[in-house]
mmCIF file of C-alpha atoms in Angstrom:
data_model
loop_
_atom_site.group_PDB
_atom_site.id
_atom_site.type_symbol
_atom_site.label_atom_id
_atom_site.label_comp_id
_atom_site.label_asym_id
_atom_site.label_seq_id
_atom_site.Cartn_x
_atom_site.Cartn_y
_atom_site.Cartn_z
ATOM 1 C CA MET A 13 22.284 32.000 -26.840
ATOM 2 C CA ALA A 14 25.537 33.939 -26.730
ATOM 3 C CA PRO A 15 25.890 36.284 -23.786
ATOM 4 C CA THR A 16 23.897 39.356 -24.745
ATOM 5 C CA SER A 17 25.633 42.681 -24.851
ATOM 6 C CA ALA A 18 24.325 45.073 -22.283
ATOM 7 C CA SER A 19 22.014 47.771 -23.560
ATOM 8 C CA GLY A 20 24.571 50.515 -23.135
ATOM 9 C CA ASP A 21 27.166 50.202 -20.430
ATOM 10 C CA GLN A 22 25.488 52.558 -18.031
ATOM 11 C CA PRO A 23 21.838 52.426 -17.050
ATOM 12 C CA SER A 24 20.162 55.524 -18.464
ATOM 13 C CA ASP A 25 18.828 58.202 -16.153
ATOM 14 C CA LYS A 26 15.387 56.750 -16.524
ATOM 15 C CA ASP A 27 16.313 53.429 -14.995
ATOM 16 C CA ASN A 28 18.402 54.505 -12.051
ATOM 17 C CA TRP A 29 16.355 52.629 -9.540
ATOM 18 C CA ASP A 30 19.202 50.494 -8.309
ATOM 19 C CA ASN A 31 22.306 51.844 -9.953
ATOM 20 C CA GLY A 32 25.231 50.089 -8.351
ATOM 21 C CA ARG A 33 23.943 46.566 -8.152
ATOM 22 C CA LEU A 34 22.386 46.685 -11.593
ATOM 23 C CA ALA A 35 25.674 47.720 -13.161
ATOM 24 C CA ARG A 36 27.502 44.912 -11.415
ATOM 25 C CA ARG A 37 24.921 42.383 -12.537
ATOM 26 C CA GLN A 38 25.204 43.522 -16.139
ATOM 27 C CA GLN A 39 28.902 43.005 -15.889
ATOM 28 C CA LEU A 40 28.492 39.512 -14.494
ATOM 29 C CA LEU A 41 26.032 38.473 -17.159
ATOM 30 C CA THR A 42 28.268 39.466 -20.049
ATOM 31 C CA GLU A 43 31.697 38.768 -18.677
ATOM 32 C CA ILE A 44 32.235 35.051 -18.481
ATOM 33 C CA VAL A 45 33.390 32.943 -21.403
ATOM 34 C CA LEU A 46 33.986 29.305 -20.632
ATOM 35 C CA ARG A 47 36.891 27.443 -22.152
ATOM 36 C CA ASN A 48 35.534 23.973 -21.558
ATOM 37 C CA LYS A 49 32.218 22.413 -22.319
ATOM 38 C CA LEU A 50 30.373 22.009 -19.050
ATOM 39 C CA THR A 51 27.268 19.943 -18.489
ATOM 40 C CA THR A 52 24.662 20.431 -15.823
ATOM 41 C CA LEU A 53 21.771 18.422 -14.492
ATOM 42 C CA VAL A 54 18.941 20.592 -13.236
ATOM 43 C CA PHE A 55 16.452 18.894 -10.942
ATOM 44 C CA ASP A 56 13.501 21.114 -10.100
ATOM 45 C CA GLY A 57 9.878 19.981 -10.009
ATOM 46 C CA ASP A 58 8.636 23.496 -10.674
ATOM 47 C CA THR A 59 8.562 23.898 -14.478
ATOM 48 C CA MET A 60 8.981 27.643 -14.495
ATOM 49 C CA CYS A 61 11.984 27.610 -12.176
ATOM 50 C CA ARG A 62 13.610 24.743 -14.041
ATOM 51 C CA VAL A 63 13.178 26.524 -17.392
ATOM 52 C CA LEU A 64 14.705 29.710 -15.983
ATOM 53 C CA GLU A 65 17.633 27.893 -14.425
ATOM 54 C CA GLN A 66 18.353 26.090 -17.681
ATOM 55 C CA VAL A 67 18.092 29.269 -19.753
ATOM 56 C CA LEU A 68 20.484 31.058 -17.439
ATOM 57 C CA LEU A 69 23.012 28.240 -17.682
ATOM 58 C CA ARG A 70 22.684 28.062 -21.454
ATOM 59 C CA SER A 71 23.327 31.783 -21.749
ATOM 60 C CA TYR A 72 26.798 30.976 -20.431
ATOM 61 C CA GLY A 73 27.227 28.181 -22.955
ATOM 62 C CA VAL A 74 26.619 25.368 -20.478
ATOM 63 C CA GLN A 75 24.857 22.265 -21.740
ATOM 64 C CA THR A 76 21.909 21.395 -19.542
ATOM 65 C CA GLN A 77 19.580 18.513 -18.917
ATOM 66 C CA GLY A 78 16.426 19.057 -16.907
ATOM 67 C CA VAL A 79 14.415 16.577 -14.857
ATOM 68 C CA ASP A 80 11.292 17.255 -12.871
ATOM 69 C CA ASN A 81 11.269 14.254 -10.572
ATOM 70 C CA GLY A 82 13.677 12.445 -8.284
ATOM 71 C CA ARG A 83 13.399 9.094 -9.992
ATOM 72 C CA ASP A 84 14.627 10.411 -13.336
ATOM 73 C CA ALA A 85 17.425 12.316 -11.638
ATOM 74 C CA ILE A 86 18.634 9.251 -9.773
ATOM 75 C CA ALA A 87 18.313 7.061 -12.874
ATOM 76 C CA LEU A 88 20.471 9.414 -14.907
ATOM 77 C CA ILE A 89 23.175 9.554 -12.284
ATOM 78 C CA ALA A 90 23.049 5.849 -11.499
ATOM 79 C CA PHE A 91 23.416 4.922 -15.142
ATOM 80 C CA GLY A 92 26.608 6.857 -15.415
ATOM 81 C CA ALA A 93 25.646 10.138 -17.035
ATOM 82 C CA LYS A 94 28.451 12.549 -16.300
ATOM 83 C CA PHE A 95 27.759 16.040 -15.154
ATOM 84 C CA ASN A 96 30.047 18.825 -14.010
ATOM 85 C CA LEU A 97 27.341 20.434 -11.968
ATOM 86 C CA ILE A 98 24.129 19.198 -10.424
ATOM 87 C CA ILE A 99 21.506 21.622 -9.270
ATOM 88 C CA ILE A 100 18.907 20.205 -6.931
ATOM 89 C CA LYS A 101 16.079 21.738 -5.032
ATOM 90 C CA LYS A 102 15.137 18.720 -2.989
ATOM 91 C CA ILE A 103 17.134 16.081 -1.236
ATOM 92 C CA LEU A 104 17.106 12.946 -3.330
ATOM 93 C CA PRO A 105 16.614 9.904 -1.099
ATOM 94 C CA ILE A 106 19.609 8.112 -2.503
ATOM 95 C CA MET A 107 21.952 11.040 -2.268
ATOM 96 C CA ASN A 108 23.523 10.749 1.085
ATOM 97 C CA GLY A 109 26.955 9.896 2.309
ATOM 98 C CA LEU A 110 28.372 7.459 -0.173
ATOM 99 C CA GLU A 111 26.557 8.621 -3.295
ATOM 100 C CA ALA A 112 27.398 12.273 -2.867
ATOM 101 C CA ASP A 113 31.021 11.394 -2.088
ATOM 102 C CA SER A 114 31.436 9.382 -5.240
ATOM 103 C CA LEU A 115 30.026 12.226 -7.250
ATOM 104 C CA ASN A 116 32.225 14.778 -5.543
ATOM 105 C CA GLY A 117 35.248 12.610 -6.210
ATOM 106 C CA SER A 118 34.711 12.939 -9.940
ATOM 107 C CA GLY A 119 35.007 16.716 -9.797
ATOM 108 C CA CYS A 120 31.284 17.261 -9.862
ATOM 109 C CA LYS A 121 29.806 20.075 -7.839
ATOM 110 C CA ILE A 122 26.397 19.946 -6.272
ATOM 111 C CA LEU A 123 24.408 23.102 -5.784
ATOM 112 C CA GLY A 124 21.265 23.086 -3.675
ATOM 113 C CA VAL A 125 18.618 25.734 -4.334
ATOM 114 C CA THR A 126 15.548 26.226 -2.234
ATOM 115 C CA ALA A 127 12.664 28.624 -1.891
ATOM 116 C CA CYS A 128 12.982 29.124 1.841
ATOM 117 C CA SER A 129 16.250 28.447 3.575
ATOM 118 C CA GLY A 130 15.618 27.602 7.175
ATOM 119 C CA GLU A 131 18.576 26.472 9.231
ATOM 120 C CA SER A 132 17.347 22.868 9.389
ATOM 121 C CA GLU A 133 16.979 22.708 5.625
ATOM 122 C CA ARG A 134 20.416 24.154 5.164
ATOM 123 C CA GLN A 135 21.921 21.592 7.532
ATOM 124 C CA ALA A 136 20.119 18.743 5.770
ATOM 125 C CA PHE A 137 21.523 19.782 2.393
ATOM 126 C CA LEU A 138 25.025 20.280 3.723
ATOM 127 C CA ALA A 139 24.888 16.950 5.532
ATOM 128 C CA ILE A 140 24.414 15.055 2.298
ATOM 129 C CA GLY A 141 27.309 16.802 0.705
ATOM 130 C CA VAL A 142 26.131 19.678 -1.423
ATOM 131 C CA ASP A 143 28.951 22.078 -2.083
ATOM 132 C CA VAL A 144 26.887 25.223 -2.079
ATOM 133 C CA PHE A 145 23.411 25.969 -0.821
ATOM 134 C CA ILE A 146 21.486 29.053 -1.879
ATOM 135 C CA GLU A 147 18.067 30.523 -1.750
ATOM 136 C CA LYS A 148 16.138 30.950 -4.997
ATOM 137 C CA PRO A 149 16.519 32.532 -7.446
ATOM 138 C CA LEU A 150 19.607 31.078 -9.059
ATOM 139 C CA ASP A 151 21.551 34.157 -10.072
ATOM 140 C CA PRO A 152 24.882 34.993 -11.726
ATOM 141 C CA GLU A 153 26.374 36.218 -8.456
ATOM 142 C CA HIS A 154 26.346 32.676 -7.107
ATOM 143 C CA LEU A 155 26.547 30.783 -10.363
ATOM 144 C CA VAL A 156 29.484 32.497 -12.091
ATOM 145 C CA PRO A 157 32.123 31.721 -9.416
ATOM 146 C CA ILE A 158 31.051 28.073 -9.485
ATOM 147 C CA LEU A 159 31.238 27.910 -13.291
ATOM 148 C CA ARG A 160 34.664 29.565 -13.197
ATOM 149 C CA GLU A 161 35.898 27.009 -10.715
ATOM 150 C CA LEU A 162 34.595 24.097 -12.776
ATOM 151 C CA ASP A 163 36.155 25.580 -15.895
ATOM 152 C CA GLY A 164 39.557 25.479 -14.223
ATOM 153 C CA MET B 26 7.363 60.087 -35.628
ATOM 154 C CA ASP B 27 6.191 61.805 -32.522
ATOM 155 C CA PHE B 28 3.773 59.110 -31.442
ATOM 156 C CA VAL B 29 6.465 56.480 -31.892
ATOM 157 C CA ASN B 30 8.710 58.373 -29.511
ATOM 158 C CA GLN B 31 5.772 58.762 -27.168
ATOM 159 C CA LEU B 32 5.066 55.063 -27.221
ATOM 160 C CA GLN B 33 8.667 54.279 -26.405
ATOM 161 C CA ARG B 34 8.721 56.868 -23.674
ATOM 162 C CA LYS B 35 5.553 55.335 -22.206
ATOM 163 C CA PHE B 36 7.134 51.930 -22.253
ATOM 164 C CA ILE B 37 10.298 53.058 -20.491
ATOM 165 C CA ASP B 38 8.357 55.051 -17.888
ATOM 166 C CA TYR B 39 5.937 52.220 -17.254
ATOM 167 C CA SER B 40 8.746 49.754 -16.949
ATOM 168 C CA SER B 41 10.557 52.037 -14.470
ATOM 169 C CA SER B 42 7.401 52.452 -12.403
ATOM 170 C CA LEU B 43 7.104 48.689 -11.991
ATOM 171 C CA HIS B 44 10.505 48.695 -10.361
ATOM 172 C CA ARG B 45 9.895 51.801 -8.295
ATOM 173 C CA GLU B 46 6.681 50.356 -6.909
ATOM 174 C CA GLY B 47 8.504 47.170 -6.001
ATOM 175 C CA ILE B 48 6.295 45.039 -8.202
ATOM 176 C CA VAL B 49 9.326 43.556 -9.898
ATOM 177 C CA ASP B 50 12.976 43.567 -8.928
ATOM 178 C CA ASP B 51 16.474 42.974 -10.355
ATOM 179 C CA GLN B 52 15.682 39.383 -11.142
ATOM 180 C CA PHE B 53 13.027 40.498 -13.640
ATOM 181 C CA THR B 54 15.509 42.839 -15.307
ATOM 182 C CA GLN B 55 17.870 39.931 -15.574
ATOM 183 C CA LEU B 56 15.241 37.767 -17.279
ATOM 184 C CA ARG B 57 14.672 40.453 -19.878
ATOM 185 C CA LYS B 58 18.363 40.450 -20.636
ATOM 186 C CA LEU B 59 18.131 36.753 -21.419
ATOM 187 C CA GLU B 60 15.642 37.539 -24.157
ATOM 188 C CA ASP B 61 17.012 37.818 -27.667
ATOM 189 C CA GLU B 62 15.921 37.472 -31.274
ATOM 190 C CA ASN B 63 15.879 33.677 -31.015
ATOM 191 C CA SER B 64 13.406 33.811 -28.146
ATOM 192 C CA PRO B 65 11.700 37.201 -28.412
ATOM 193 C CA HIS B 66 8.736 36.285 -26.234
ATOM 194 C CA PHE B 67 10.661 34.437 -23.564
ATOM 195 C CA VAL B 68 9.666 36.664 -20.677
ATOM 196 C CA MET B 69 6.017 36.673 -21.709
ATOM 197 C CA GLU B 70 6.006 32.869 -21.874
ATOM 198 C CA VAL B 71 7.670 32.501 -18.507
ATOM 199 C CA ALA B 72 5.198 34.974 -17.034
ATOM 200 C CA SER B 73 2.281 32.895 -18.387
ATOM 201 C CA LEU B 74 3.691 29.814 -16.686
ATOM 202 C CA PHE B 75 3.967 31.787 -13.496
ATOM 203 C CA PHE B 76 0.393 33.099 -13.695
ATOM 204 C CA GLU B 77 -0.922 29.554 -14.157
ATOM 205 C CA ASP B 78 1.080 28.222 -11.221
ATOM 206 C CA CYS B 79 0.125 31.120 -9.012
ATOM 207 C CA GLU B 80 -3.601 30.819 -9.674
ATOM 208 C CA LYS B 81 -3.537 27.105 -9.030
ATOM 209 C CA LEU B 82 -1.682 27.492 -5.749
ATOM 210 C CA ILE B 83 -3.905 30.333 -4.536
ATOM 211 C CA ASN B 84 -6.966 28.219 -5.327
ATOM 212 C CA ASN B 85 -5.568 25.221 -3.502
ATOM 213 C CA MET B 86 -4.829 27.314 -0.435
ATOM 214 C CA ALA B 87 -8.305 28.854 -0.473
ATOM 215 C CA ILE B 88 -9.841 25.375 -0.548
ATOM 216 C CA ALA B 89 -7.552 24.139 2.209
ATOM 217 C CA LEU B 90 -8.496 27.059 4.437
ATOM 218 C CA GLU B 91 -12.188 26.302 3.903
ATOM 219 C CA GLN B 92 -11.996 22.800 5.321
ATOM 220 C CA LYS B 93 -14.409 22.521 8.252
ATOM 221 C CA GLN B 94 -12.871 19.367 9.648
ATOM 222 C CA GLY B 95 -9.503 21.002 10.090
ATOM 223 C CA VAL B 96 -7.058 23.000 8.021
ATOM 224 C CA ASP B 97 -4.068 21.156 6.580
ATOM 225 C CA PHE B 98 -1.413 23.740 7.404
ATOM 226 C CA LYS B 99 1.315 21.505 6.053
ATOM 227 C CA GLN B 100 -0.251 21.612 2.605
ATOM 228 C CA ILE B 101 -0.571 25.390 2.844
ATOM 229 C CA ASP B 102 3.049 25.630 3.865
ATOM 230 C CA GLU B 103 4.084 23.611 0.817
ATOM 231 C CA CYS B 104 2.036 25.852 -1.475
ATOM 232 C CA ILE B 105 3.646 28.966 -0.018
ATOM 233 C CA HIS B 106 7.062 27.387 -0.324
ATOM 234 C CA GLN B 107 6.536 26.711 -4.004
ATOM 235 C CA LEU B 108 5.054 30.109 -4.684
ATOM 236 C CA LYS B 109 7.898 31.864 -2.916
ATOM 237 C CA GLY B 110 10.348 29.951 -5.080
ATOM 238 C CA SER B 111 8.707 30.773 -8.362
ATOM 239 C CA SER B 112 7.927 34.388 -7.501
ATOM 240 C CA SER B 113 11.526 35.044 -6.542
ATOM 241 C CA SER B 114 12.691 33.307 -9.722
ATOM 242 C CA ILE B 115 10.631 35.606 -11.922
ATOM 243 C CA GLY B 116 11.379 38.694 -9.850
ATOM 244 C CA ALA B 117 7.865 39.269 -8.527
ATOM 245 C CA MET B 118 9.028 41.018 -5.387
ATOM 246 C CA ARG B 119 5.744 41.966 -3.765
ATOM 247 C CA VAL B 120 4.253 38.519 -4.334
ATOM 248 C CA LYS B 121 7.378 37.016 -2.800
ATOM 249 C CA ASN B 122 7.150 39.298 0.230
ATOM 250 C CA ALA B 123 3.482 38.404 0.658
ATOM 251 C CA CYS B 124 4.572 34.755 0.770
ATOM 252 C CA ILE B 125 7.131 35.475 3.460
ATOM 253 C CA ALA B 126 4.509 37.141 5.644
ATOM 254 C CA PHE B 127 2.064 34.319 4.940
ATOM 255 C CA ARG B 128 4.573 31.750 6.073
ATOM 256 C CA SER B 129 4.736 32.997 9.616
ATOM 257 C CA PHE B 130 0.960 32.645 10.008
ATOM 258 C CA SER B 131 0.804 29.188 8.467
ATOM 259 C CA GLY B 132 3.696 28.170 10.693
ATOM 260 C CA ALA B 133 1.754 29.382 13.704
ATOM 261 C CA GLN B 134 -1.333 27.555 12.369
ATOM 262 C CA ASN B 135 -3.316 30.747 12.592
ATOM 263 C CA ARG B 136 -6.336 30.370 10.299
ATOM 264 C CA GLU B 137 -7.554 33.958 10.537
ATOM 265 C CA GLY B 138 -4.103 35.282 9.836
ATOM 266 C CA CYS B 139 -3.791 32.930 6.885
ATOM 267 C CA LEU B 140 -7.063 34.117 5.401
ATOM 268 C CA ARG B 141 -5.884 37.716 5.588
ATOM 269 C CA CYS B 142 -2.559 36.813 4.036
ATOM 270 C CA LEU B 143 -4.229 34.909 1.238
ATOM 271 C CA GLN B 144 -6.302 37.948 0.442
ATOM 272 C CA GLN B 145 -3.197 40.108 0.381
ATOM 273 C CA LEU B 146 -1.450 37.562 -1.804
ATOM 274 C CA SER B 147 -4.351 37.491 -4.296
ATOM 275 C CA HIS B 148 -4.277 41.243 -4.428
ATOM 276 C CA GLU B 149 -0.566 41.388 -5.151
ATOM 277 C CA TYR B 150 -0.912 38.695 -7.775
ATOM 278 C CA SER B 151 -3.726 40.543 -9.600
ATOM 279 C CA LEU B 152 -1.707 43.729 -9.542
ATOM 280 C CA LEU B 153 1.330 41.997 -10.971
ATOM 281 C CA LYS B 154 -0.653 40.259 -13.683
ATOM 282 C CA ASN B 155 -2.346 43.465 -14.827
ATOM 283 C CA LYS B 156 0.853 45.446 -14.902
ATOM 284 C CA LEU B 157 2.877 42.797 -16.714
ATOM 285 C CA GLN B 158 0.174 42.201 -19.303
ATOM 286 C CA THR B 159 0.107 45.927 -20.012
ATOM 287 C CA LEU B 160 3.872 45.979 -20.291
ATOM 288 C CA PHE B 161 3.848 43.099 -22.752
ATOM 289 C CA ARG B 162 1.108 44.687 -24.860
ATOM 290 C CA VAL B 163 3.096 47.897 -25.234
ATOM 291 C CA SER B 164 6.254 45.928 -25.938
ATOM 292 C CA VAL B 165 4.581 43.935 -28.693
ATOM 293 C CA ALA B 166 3.063 47.115 -30.163
ATOM 294 C CA SER B 167 6.487 48.761 -30.278
ATOM 295 C CA ARG B 168 7.970 45.774 -32.034
ATOM 296 C CA CYS B 169 5.193 45.694 -34.636
ATOM 297 C CA LEU B 170 5.683 49.365 -35.223
ATOM 298 C CA TYR B 171 9.377 48.858 -35.676
ATOM 299 C CA VAL B 172 8.804 46.110 -38.219
ATOM 300 C CA CYS B 173 6.350 48.276 -40.141
ATOM 301 C CA LEU B 174 8.790 51.145 -40.214
ATOM 302 C CA VAL B 175 11.632 49.030 -41.503
ATOM 303 C CA ILE B 176 9.462 47.562 -44.230
ATOM 304 C CA PHE B 177 8.200 51.019 -45.110
ATOM 305 C CA CYS B 178 11.791 52.238 -45.391
ATOM 306 C CA ARG B 179 12.751 49.466 -47.719
ATOM 307 C CA GLU B 180 9.745 49.705 -49.982
ATOM 308 C CA ASN B 181 9.886 53.434 -50.288
ATOM 309 C CA GLU B 182 13.519 53.927 -51.009
ATOM 310 C CA PRO B 183 14.871 55.649 -52.938
ATOM 311 C CA ALA B 184 11.640 57.508 -53.800
ATOM 312 C CA GLU B 185 11.086 58.727 -50.236
ATOM 313 C CA PRO B 186 13.902 57.577 -48.047
ATOM 314 C CA PHE B 187 12.928 57.384 -44.408
ATOM 315 C CA PRO B 188 15.576 58.891 -42.192
ATOM 316 C CA ASP B 189 17.852 56.065 -41.041
ATOM 317 C CA VAL B 190 18.502 57.955 -37.902
ATOM 318 C CA LEU B 191 14.876 57.528 -36.780
ATOM 319 C CA VAL B 192 14.968 53.778 -37.252
ATOM 320 C CA PHE B 193 18.222 53.709 -35.343
ATOM 321 C CA GLN B 194 16.699 55.778 -32.557
ATOM 322 C CA LEU B 195 13.787 53.405 -32.264
ATOM 323 C CA GLU B 196 16.179 50.478 -32.071
ATOM 324 C CA LYS B 197 18.102 52.172 -29.311
ATOM 325 C CA GLN B 198 14.926 52.885 -27.367
ATOM 326 C CA ILE B 199 13.697 49.315 -27.647
ATOM 327 C CA VAL B 200 17.014 48.011 -26.371
ATOM 328 C CA ALA B 201 17.222 50.617 -23.601
ATOM 329 C CA ALA B 202 13.800 49.536 -22.415
ATOM 330 C CA GLY B 203 15.100 46.007 -22.190
ATOM 331 C CA GLY B 204 13.577 44.594 -25.348
ATOM 332 C CA SER B 205 15.245 42.943 -28.312
ATOM 333 C CA ILE B 206 15.202 44.042 -31.940
ATOM 334 C CA PRO B 207 12.918 41.866 -34.067
ATOM 335 C CA ARG B 208 14.480 40.347 -37.128
ATOM 336 C CA VAL B 209 12.909 41.694 -40.310
ATOM 337 C CA HIS B 210 13.521 39.653 -43.437
#
């Protein structure tokens, strides 16, 4: 799916419910064009969320692979599949210290998404080496800067 | 053409009201932008997934709160966690907020409070489901109408050419309301 053109550049009078932010979001959704082919692994047990995250990534031209359980995620990574970006919503048992470091070394970013971000959860994610940690939903505001950085 | 314009107007107004009433938020608008002619029913499909999930989780929580031998608040917490995640992903703002309120009672292991919250949550979910299903029905009707009009134009030209400008207007209205133009072969 190519980035869709916004339906008119300005929201019409009828949909002025949140003017400023809406306009900025439209801009974000259409603006980015990646030079390189990026690949992402999306690990989210919730089907609906995983589908949405993958669709959003694909709208930016990112190739995605989705897994719904930790075992598959670990297997993919352990067997050498290369990803530019990994999106996880749960801490994989194997991903601590060493594992995360070796991934980070290869220029791979890890993004943790969660439904409720308590301080303890945030600390746990950061402790295993995720680069960014956000609360759901995954949105362009957080995603686009990361994609830009990965694109170089 | 008046009823076509009316239908479009209804759709735009209804869609706006959903936002004004806080039933859906920016995230929902965003999802509609991801819809295109390759996946014209994307939002409807995602919404169906959400409705299924939501009903299952609400049921599970109701059962958990019924347990005489002791309520498993950890399980309830997990259900709320999941529901908060998916409701915020689809842009169901009021359902999400109901989850946030619910969380504080489950955290405090307050059964009465939880029962009240669950009721509130069910209410918000029903409201959302009704409104979205209405929205989708009108959206589908508009698209069908559009397709009929385009076919009518083609089959009747040049004997009775249908004003291009009206077809164009309808296209503009569909897009302005956040829909995508169906492909007519």
